[in-house]
Amino acid sequence: MDIEQLKNRKKSRSPVTLSSHRRMAVSATLIAALAVGVAPATSALAAPAVAPGTATGTPSVPSPDLDGVTAALNAAMANGAPGAMARFTGPEGVRSRTVGVQDRVSGAPMDIRSRFRIGSVSKTFSTVVLLQLVQEGRLELDAPVNTYLPGLLPDDRITVRHLLTHRSGLADYTNAMFASTVPGFESVRNRVFTYQELVDLSLSEPRTTQPGVSYQYSNANFVVVGMLIEKLTGEPVADSYERRIFKPLRLRDTSYVHPDTRIEGPHAHGYLHPDEPGGALVDSTEQTVSWAQSAGAVISSPADLNTFTSALMRGRLLSPAMMEAMTTVTPTDGTGTRFYGLGLRRYDLSCGTRVYGHTGTVQGFYTYTFATRDGSRSLSAMANTSNHGSANTALGGTLEAAFCGKKPVAAASRSAAPTGDPAPLPAERDLPERF
């Protein structure tokens, strides 16, 4: 996390009001701590009590505020994104909105069918594959990583669960790799790393915490996840993604093509902001993303991300036991609105709705993809820029608009935002902004 992110977080906090978003209220429960020294986790099934003024306990699900979604996309553009788009699925059907351009040279408008780099949303794909291997009895969540990759890590206390929850203490090597944004990016744009090289970069830096003690986001964790997948399956991560997720869900626009630099088919260009204010945007579309691999190199589209997140929440990819483990979360900060499970985020929105998914940042792209716990509603949103935290924060406003609907007039008039636009969640940077 960098200084810019902390500032964005402070600026964009909004009051949280409690109300239920489900037709079925479920009482809150406490789940056992993930590991020694970890704060008590929050069950994925826990939900706010009956909404104020609701006698039956079955309030109606709000319809998405599509004007609010569009306002959030326009806000992302106003904060430096050439274009942005969002796709919502729910009982009302499919709704999508696009603004701006996906190619600044040709002037082609943003297209909801276009592919793009999803950054750290890739971590959820990697987690699904690894949890399927747990289901198959090929590894255990609470076993040391060194059981499966002997001698890889200097601490036998680091478990598989610690990797998936960002509690291993492994340093995020990308902070040093991208200390300077554009020069750092250009130095790795076409480079091909091995997993071991990336792990060695992490181990060359001091560890951030003792295993299991606290949440410290690190791409190194999911590089090791990729190594585990390849060791246990005997096949490249790309093949595991394809066989276990892409083909079963018919995700035709989703791929993992490392180390090819291209995005095949219709796609949005990504644009990286330099550190210098007012500097020219850099087209960062073509790159190996070898510095991230299983931590952030998947390519997808809004429709495929909707399908993936909804299918995951509906239990189509994992057993109930694995879903319970994946959605058992602990706080990531002191806001009381953001949590992390196993390769999965949970955001608690201002209306009481809880959504599960992941955010992604890779050079040139910001992504949000989230769904309700029952998978009945999902949203995927993308802005084709990065290293500009205010654009990321603005894009997060699509979640409030899509899942909470229009604000009541009285609430809107009390909002700090004079336009009554939905308040965005604070930006949460996954892959580093300070490249």
Coordinates of C-alpha atoms in Angstrom, one line a residue:
M1 CA 0.0 0.0 0.0
D2 CA 1.4 3.4 -0.8
I3 CA 0.8 7.0 0.4
E4 CA -1.5 7.8 -2.5
Q5 CA -3.7 4.9 -1.7
L6 CA -4.0 5.9 2.0
K7 CA -5.0 9.4 0.9
N8 CA -7.6 8.0 -1.5
R9 CA -9.0 5.8 1.2
K10 CA -9.4 8.6 3.7
K11 CA -11.1 10.8 1.1
S12 CA -13.6 8.3 -0.1
R13 CA -14.9 6.8 3.1
S14 CA -18.6 7.0 3.5
P15 CA -21.0 6.3 6.4
V16 CA -22.2 2.7 6.6
T17 CA -25.9 2.1 7.2
L18 CA -27.3 -1.2 8.0
S19 CA -30.0 -2.9 6.0
S20 CA -30.6 -6.3 4.7
H21 CA -30.3 -7.1 0.9
R22 CA -31.7 -10.6 1.0
R23 CA -35.1 -12.2 0.9
M24 CA -33.9 -14.6 3.6
A25 CA -32.3 -13.2 6.8
V26 CA -29.6 -15.3 8.4
S27 CA -28.3 -14.7 11.9
A28 CA -24.7 -13.8 12.4
T29 CA -22.3 -16.5 13.5
L30 CA -18.6 -16.6 14.5
I31 CA -16.2 -18.8 12.6
A32 CA -13.0 -20.1 14.2
A33 CA -9.8 -18.2 13.6
L34 CA -7.9 -19.1 10.4
A35 CA -4.6 -19.5 12.3
V36 CA -3.0 -18.9 15.6
G37 CA -2.9 -15.2 16.2
V38 CA -5.5 -14.3 13.6
A39 CA -8.5 -12.3 14.6
P40 CA -11.9 -14.2 14.7
A41 CA -13.2 -14.6 11.2
T42 CA -16.6 -13.6 9.9
S43 CA -18.7 -16.2 8.4
A44 CA -19.7 -15.8 4.7
L45 CA -23.3 -16.6 5.7
A46 CA -23.5 -13.9 8.3
A47 CA -25.8 -11.1 7.3
P48 CA -27.3 -7.9 8.7
A49 CA -30.5 -8.3 10.7
V50 CA -33.9 -7.2 9.3
A51 CA -33.7 -3.8 7.7
P52 CA -35.2 -1.0 9.7
G53 CA -38.9 -0.7 9.1
T54 CA -39.2 -4.2 7.6
A55 CA -41.7 -6.2 9.5
T56 CA -41.5 -9.4 7.6
G57 CA -37.7 -9.6 7.3
T58 CA -37.9 -10.1 3.5
P59 CA -37.1 -6.7 2.0
S60 CA -37.1 -6.5 -1.8
V61 CA -33.7 -6.6 -3.5
P62 CA -33.0 -3.1 -4.9
S63 CA -32.8 -2.7 -8.7
P64 CA -29.4 -1.5 -10.0
D65 CA -29.0 2.2 -10.3
L66 CA -27.8 2.3 -13.9
D67 CA -27.6 6.1 -13.9
G68 CA -25.3 5.8 -10.9
V69 CA -23.2 3.2 -12.6
T70 CA -22.8 5.5 -15.6
A71 CA -21.9 8.4 -13.2
A72 CA -19.2 6.2 -11.7
L73 CA -17.8 5.3 -15.1
N74 CA -17.8 9.0 -16.1
A75 CA -16.1 9.9 -12.9
A76 CA -13.3 7.4 -13.7
M77 CA -12.9 9.1 -17.1
A78 CA -12.9 12.5 -15.4
N79 CA -10.0 11.2 -13.3
G80 CA -7.8 10.1 -16.1
A81 CA -9.2 7.0 -17.7
P82 CA -9.7 7.1 -21.5
G83 CA -12.7 4.8 -21.1
A84 CA -14.6 2.6 -18.7
M85 CA -17.3 -0.1 -18.8
A86 CA -19.5 -2.1 -16.5
R87 CA -21.8 -5.2 -16.9
F88 CA -24.4 -6.2 -14.4
T89 CA -26.3 -9.5 -14.2
G90 CA -29.3 -10.1 -12.0
P91 CA -33.0 -10.9 -11.8
E92 CA -33.6 -7.9 -14.2
G93 CA -31.4 -9.6 -16.8
V94 CA -28.1 -8.2 -18.2
R95 CA -27.4 -4.5 -18.1
S96 CA -24.2 -2.8 -19.4
R97 CA -22.8 0.6 -19.8
T98 CA -19.8 2.0 -21.6
V99 CA -18.1 5.4 -21.8
G100 CA -15.1 6.8 -23.6
V101 CA -12.7 5.0 -25.9
Q102 CA -10.8 1.7 -25.7
D103 CA -8.2 2.9 -28.2
R104 CA -6.9 6.5 -28.1
V105 CA -5.2 6.2 -31.5
S106 CA -8.2 4.9 -33.5
G107 CA -10.8 6.5 -31.4
A108 CA -12.7 3.2 -31.1
P109 CA -15.4 3.5 -28.5
M110 CA -15.3 1.3 -25.4
D111 CA -16.9 -2.1 -26.3
I112 CA -18.5 -4.2 -23.6
R113 CA -17.4 -7.3 -25.5
S114 CA -13.7 -6.4 -25.4
R115 CA -11.1 -8.4 -23.5
F116 CA -8.6 -6.8 -21.1
R117 CA -6.0 -7.7 -18.5
I118 CA -7.7 -8.4 -15.2
G119 CA -4.7 -8.2 -12.9
S120 CA -5.2 -9.6 -9.4
V121 CA -8.7 -11.0 -10.2
S122 CA -6.4 -13.8 -11.5
K123 CA -5.7 -14.7 -7.8
T124 CA -9.3 -15.9 -7.4
F125 CA -8.8 -18.2 -10.5
S126 CA -5.6 -19.6 -8.9
T127 CA -7.3 -20.1 -5.6
V128 CA -10.1 -22.1 -7.2
V129 CA -7.7 -24.5 -8.8
L130 CA -5.7 -24.9 -5.6
L131 CA -8.9 -25.5 -3.5
Q132 CA -10.0 -28.1 -6.1
L133 CA -6.7 -29.9 -5.4
V134 CA -7.5 -29.7 -1.7
Q135 CA -10.8 -31.3 -2.4
E136 CA -9.0 -34.1 -4.2
G137 CA -6.8 -34.8 -1.2
R138 CA -3.6 -33.7 -2.9
L139 CA -2.7 -31.1 -0.3
E140 CA -3.9 -29.6 3.0
L141 CA -4.6 -26.0 3.7
D142 CA -2.9 -26.0 7.1
A143 CA 0.2 -28.0 5.9
P144 CA 3.5 -26.2 5.5
V145 CA 4.3 -25.0 2.0
N146 CA 7.6 -26.8 2.3
T147 CA 5.8 -30.1 2.6
Y148 CA 5.1 -29.8 -1.1
L149 CA 7.9 -27.6 -2.2
P150 CA 10.8 -28.7 0.0
G151 CA 13.2 -26.0 0.9
L152 CA 11.5 -23.3 -1.1
L153 CA 10.7 -21.0 1.9
P154 CA 12.9 -20.2 4.9
D155 CA 10.1 -20.8 7.5
D156 CA 8.3 -24.1 7.9
R157 CA 5.5 -22.3 9.7
I158 CA 4.2 -20.8 6.5
T159 CA 1.2 -22.8 5.4
V160 CA -0.8 -23.0 2.3
R161 CA -3.6 -21.1 4.0
H162 CA -1.2 -18.3 4.9
L163 CA -0.5 -17.8 1.2
L164 CA -4.2 -17.6 0.2
T165 CA -5.0 -15.2 3.0
H166 CA -1.9 -12.9 2.5
R167 CA -0.6 -13.8 6.0
S168 CA 2.7 -15.5 5.1
G169 CA 4.9 -12.5 5.7
L170 CA 6.5 -12.9 2.3
A171 CA 7.6 -9.5 1.0
D172 CA 6.0 -8.1 -2.2
Y173 CA 8.9 -8.0 -4.6
T174 CA 6.9 -5.7 -6.9
N175 CA 7.3 -2.7 -4.6
A176 CA 11.0 -2.5 -5.4
M177 CA 10.6 -3.7 -9.0
F178 CA 8.4 -0.8 -9.9
A179 CA 9.8 2.0 -7.6
S180 CA 9.6 4.2 -10.7
T181 CA 6.4 3.7 -12.7
V182 CA 7.2 3.9 -16.4
P183 CA 10.9 3.0 -16.3
G184 CA 10.1 0.1 -14.1
F185 CA 7.4 -1.1 -16.4
E186 CA 9.5 -0.8 -19.5
S187 CA 12.3 -2.8 -17.8
V188 CA 10.0 -5.8 -17.5
R189 CA 7.5 -5.3 -20.3
N190 CA 9.1 -8.1 -22.5
R191 CA 11.0 -9.9 -19.8
V192 CA 10.2 -13.6 -18.9
F193 CA 10.8 -14.6 -15.3
T194 CA 10.7 -18.0 -13.7
Y195 CA 8.7 -18.6 -10.6
Q196 CA 11.9 -19.2 -8.7
E197 CA 13.3 -15.9 -9.8
L198 CA 10.3 -14.1 -8.4
V199 CA 10.4 -16.0 -5.1
D200 CA 14.1 -15.1 -4.8
L201 CA 13.3 -11.5 -5.3
S202 CA 10.8 -11.7 -2.4
L203 CA 13.2 -13.6 -0.1
S204 CA 15.9 -11.0 -0.7
E205 CA 13.8 -8.5 1.3
P206 CA 12.8 -8.6 5.0
R207 CA 9.6 -10.4 5.8
T208 CA 6.7 -8.2 6.7
T209 CA 5.1 -10.2 9.5
Q210 CA 5.4 -13.5 11.3
P211 CA 3.3 -16.3 9.7
G212 CA -0.4 -16.0 10.5
V213 CA -0.1 -12.8 12.5
S214 CA -1.5 -10.1 10.2
Y215 CA -2.7 -9.4 6.7
Q216 CA 0.0 -8.0 4.4
Y217 CA -0.9 -8.1 0.7
S218 CA 1.9 -9.6 -1.4
N219 CA 2.0 -10.9 -5.0
A220 CA 4.7 -13.4 -3.9
N221 CA 2.0 -15.4 -2.1
F222 CA 0.3 -16.2 -5.4
V223 CA 3.5 -16.9 -7.2
V224 CA 4.0 -19.7 -4.8
V225 CA 0.4 -20.8 -5.3
G226 CA 1.3 -21.1 -9.0
M227 CA 4.3 -23.2 -8.1
L228 CA 2.1 -25.5 -6.0
I229 CA -0.4 -26.0 -8.8
E230 CA 2.3 -26.9 -11.3
K231 CA 4.1 -29.2 -8.8
L232 CA 0.9 -31.1 -7.8
T233 CA -0.7 -31.3 -11.3
G234 CA 2.4 -31.8 -13.3
E235 CA 1.1 -29.3 -15.9
P236 CA 1.4 -25.6 -16.6
V237 CA -0.9 -23.3 -14.7
A238 CA -2.5 -22.4 -18.1
D239 CA -3.6 -26.0 -18.6
S240 CA -5.1 -26.2 -15.1
Y241 CA -7.1 -23.0 -15.7
E242 CA -8.3 -24.2 -19.0
R243 CA -9.3 -27.7 -17.9
R244 CA -10.8 -26.8 -14.5
I245 CA -12.4 -23.4 -15.1
F246 CA -12.4 -22.0 -18.6
K247 CA -13.8 -25.0 -20.4
P248 CA -16.4 -26.1 -17.8
L249 CA -17.8 -22.5 -17.6
R250 CA -17.4 -21.9 -21.4
L251 CA -15.3 -18.8 -20.8
R252 CA -14.5 -18.2 -24.4
D253 CA -12.9 -14.8 -23.9
T254 CA -10.7 -15.8 -21.0
S255 CA -7.1 -16.9 -21.4
Y256 CA -3.7 -17.2 -19.8
V257 CA -1.1 -16.8 -22.5
H258 CA 2.1 -16.1 -20.6
P259 CA 4.6 -15.1 -21.9
D260 CA 2.9 -14.0 -25.1
T261 CA 2.5 -10.2 -25.0
R262 CA -0.6 -9.9 -27.1
I263 CA -4.3 -9.9 -26.3
E264 CA -6.1 -11.8 -29.0
G265 CA -9.4 -10.7 -30.4
P266 CA -11.3 -7.5 -29.7
H267 CA -9.7 -5.8 -26.7
A268 CA -9.3 -2.6 -24.9
H269 CA -5.9 -0.9 -24.8
G270 CA -4.5 -0.1 -21.4
Y271 CA -2.9 3.3 -20.5
L272 CA -0.4 3.8 -17.8
H273 CA 0.0 7.2 -16.1
P274 CA 3.6 8.3 -15.5
D275 CA 4.6 9.6 -12.1
E276 CA 5.1 13.1 -13.4
P277 CA 1.8 15.1 -13.4
G278 CA 0.6 15.8 -16.9
G279 CA 3.0 13.4 -18.5
A280 CA 1.9 11.5 -21.6
L281 CA 0.0 8.2 -21.1
V282 CA 1.9 5.0 -22.1
D283 CA 0.1 2.3 -24.0
S284 CA 0.9 -0.7 -21.8
T285 CA -1.4 -3.2 -23.5
E286 CA 1.3 -5.5 -24.9
Q287 CA 3.4 -7.1 -22.1
T288 CA 4.3 -10.5 -20.8
V289 CA 3.0 -9.8 -17.3
S290 CA 5.7 -12.4 -16.4
W291 CA 6.4 -10.4 -13.3
A292 CA 2.9 -11.5 -12.0
Q293 CA 2.0 -14.8 -13.7
S294 CA -0.4 -16.7 -11.4
A295 CA -0.8 -13.6 -9.3
G296 CA -2.2 -11.4 -12.2
A297 CA -1.7 -12.4 -15.8
V298 CA -5.2 -13.6 -16.8
I299 CA -7.1 -11.9 -19.6
S300 CA -10.9 -11.9 -19.7
S301 CA -14.1 -9.9 -20.6
P302 CA -17.0 -8.5 -18.5
A303 CA -19.3 -11.3 -19.5
D304 CA -16.9 -14.0 -18.7
L305 CA -16.1 -12.4 -15.3
N306 CA -19.8 -12.2 -14.5
T307 CA -20.1 -15.9 -15.4
F308 CA -17.1 -16.9 -13.3
T309 CA -18.0 -15.0 -10.2
S310 CA -21.6 -16.0 -10.2
A311 CA -20.8 -19.7 -10.9
L312 CA -18.2 -19.6 -8.1
M313 CA -20.7 -18.2 -5.6
R314 CA -23.3 -20.7 -6.7
G315 CA -21.0 -23.6 -5.8
R316 CA -20.4 -24.8 -9.4
L317 CA -16.6 -24.9 -8.9
L318 CA -16.1 -25.9 -5.3
S319 CA -17.8 -28.1 -2.7
P320 CA -19.8 -26.4 0.1
A321 CA -16.9 -27.1 2.6
M322 CA -14.4 -25.4 0.3
M323 CA -16.8 -22.4 -0.3
E324 CA -17.2 -22.0 3.4
A325 CA -13.4 -21.9 3.8
M326 CA -13.0 -19.5 0.9
T327 CA -15.6 -17.1 2.1
T328 CA -14.5 -17.1 5.8
V329 CA -12.9 -13.7 6.0
T330 CA -10.9 -11.5 8.3
P331 CA -10.6 -7.7 8.2
T332 CA -7.9 -6.1 6.0
D333 CA -8.1 -2.7 7.6
G334 CA -9.9 -0.7 10.2
T335 CA -12.9 0.5 8.1
G336 CA -15.1 -2.4 9.0
T337 CA -16.1 -2.7 5.4
R338 CA -13.4 -4.8 3.7
F339 CA -12.3 -8.3 4.4
Y340 CA -10.2 -11.1 2.8
G341 CA -10.8 -14.9 2.7
L342 CA -9.0 -17.4 0.6
G343 CA -8.1 -15.5 -2.6
L344 CA -11.4 -13.6 -2.3
R345 CA -12.4 -10.2 -1.1
R346 CA -15.6 -9.3 0.7
Y347 CA -16.9 -5.7 0.6
D348 CA -19.7 -4.6 2.9
L349 CA -21.6 -1.9 1.1
S350 CA -23.4 1.1 2.6
C351 CA -26.8 -0.5 2.2
G352 CA -25.8 -3.7 4.1
T353 CA -25.2 -5.8 1.0
R354 CA -22.2 -8.0 1.1
V355 CA -20.4 -8.8 -2.2
Y356 CA -17.6 -11.2 -2.9
G357 CA -15.0 -11.1 -5.6
H358 CA -11.7 -9.4 -6.3
T359 CA -10.1 -6.1 -7.5
G360 CA -7.3 -6.0 -10.0
T361 CA -4.7 -3.5 -11.0
V362 CA -2.2 -4.2 -13.7
Q363 CA -0.4 -1.6 -15.9
G364 CA -3.2 0.1 -17.9
F365 CA -6.2 -1.5 -16.3
Y366 CA -8.4 -1.3 -13.1
T367 CA -10.9 -4.0 -12.6
Y368 CA -13.7 -4.8 -10.1
T369 CA -15.6 -8.1 -10.3
F370 CA -18.0 -9.0 -7.5
A371 CA -21.2 -11.0 -6.8
T372 CA -23.7 -11.5 -4.0
R373 CA -23.1 -14.7 -1.9
D374 CA -25.9 -16.5 -3.7
G375 CA -24.5 -15.6 -7.1
S376 CA -27.8 -14.1 -8.2
R377 CA -26.3 -10.6 -8.9
S378 CA -22.9 -9.8 -10.2
L379 CA -21.0 -6.8 -11.5
S380 CA -17.8 -6.5 -13.5
A381 CA -16.3 -3.1 -14.2
M382 CA -13.1 -1.9 -15.9
A383 CA -11.3 1.4 -16.5
N384 CA -8.4 1.3 -19.0
T385 CA -5.8 3.2 -17.0
S386 CA -3.7 2.7 -13.9
N387 CA -1.2 4.6 -11.6
H388 CA -4.0 7.1 -11.0
G389 CA -5.7 6.1 -7.7
S390 CA -8.6 8.6 -8.1
A391 CA -9.8 6.8 -11.2
N392 CA -9.7 3.5 -9.3
T393 CA -11.7 5.0 -6.4
A394 CA -14.3 6.4 -8.9
L395 CA -14.7 3.0 -10.6
G396 CA -15.5 1.5 -7.2
G397 CA -18.6 3.6 -7.2
T398 CA -20.2 1.1 -9.6
L399 CA -20.5 -1.4 -6.8
E400 CA -22.7 0.9 -4.6
A401 CA -24.9 1.8 -7.6
A402 CA -25.3 -1.7 -8.9
F403 CA -25.9 -3.5 -5.6
C404 CA -27.5 -0.9 -3.5
G405 CA -29.7 0.9 -6.1
K406 CA -30.8 4.5 -6.0
K407 CA -30.3 6.4 -2.8
P408 CA -33.5 7.7 -1.1
V409 CA -33.9 11.3 -1.8
A410 CA -33.5 12.2 1.9
A411 CA -30.2 10.2 2.1
A412 CA -29.0 11.7 -1.1
S413 CA -29.6 15.3 0.1
R414 CA -27.5 14.6 3.2
S415 CA -24.7 13.1 1.2
A416 CA -21.4 14.9 1.1
A417 CA -21.4 14.6 -2.6
P418 CA -23.6 17.5 -3.9
T419 CA -24.8 15.4 -6.9
G420 CA -26.0 12.5 -4.8
D421 CA -23.8 10.1 -6.8
P422 CA -23.1 6.8 -5.1
A423 CA -20.2 7.0 -2.8
P424 CA -17.3 4.9 -4.0
L425 CA -15.4 2.4 -1.9
P426 CA -11.8 3.5 -1.1
A427 CA -9.4 2.3 -3.7
E428 CA -7.7 -1.0 -2.8
R429 CA -4.5 -1.5 -4.8
D430 CA -3.7 -5.1 -5.6
L431 CA -0.8 -4.9 -8.0
P432 CA 1.4 -1.9 -7.3
E433 CA 0.7 1.6 -8.5
R434 CA 4.3 2.6 -7.8
F435 CA 5.8 0.4 -10.5

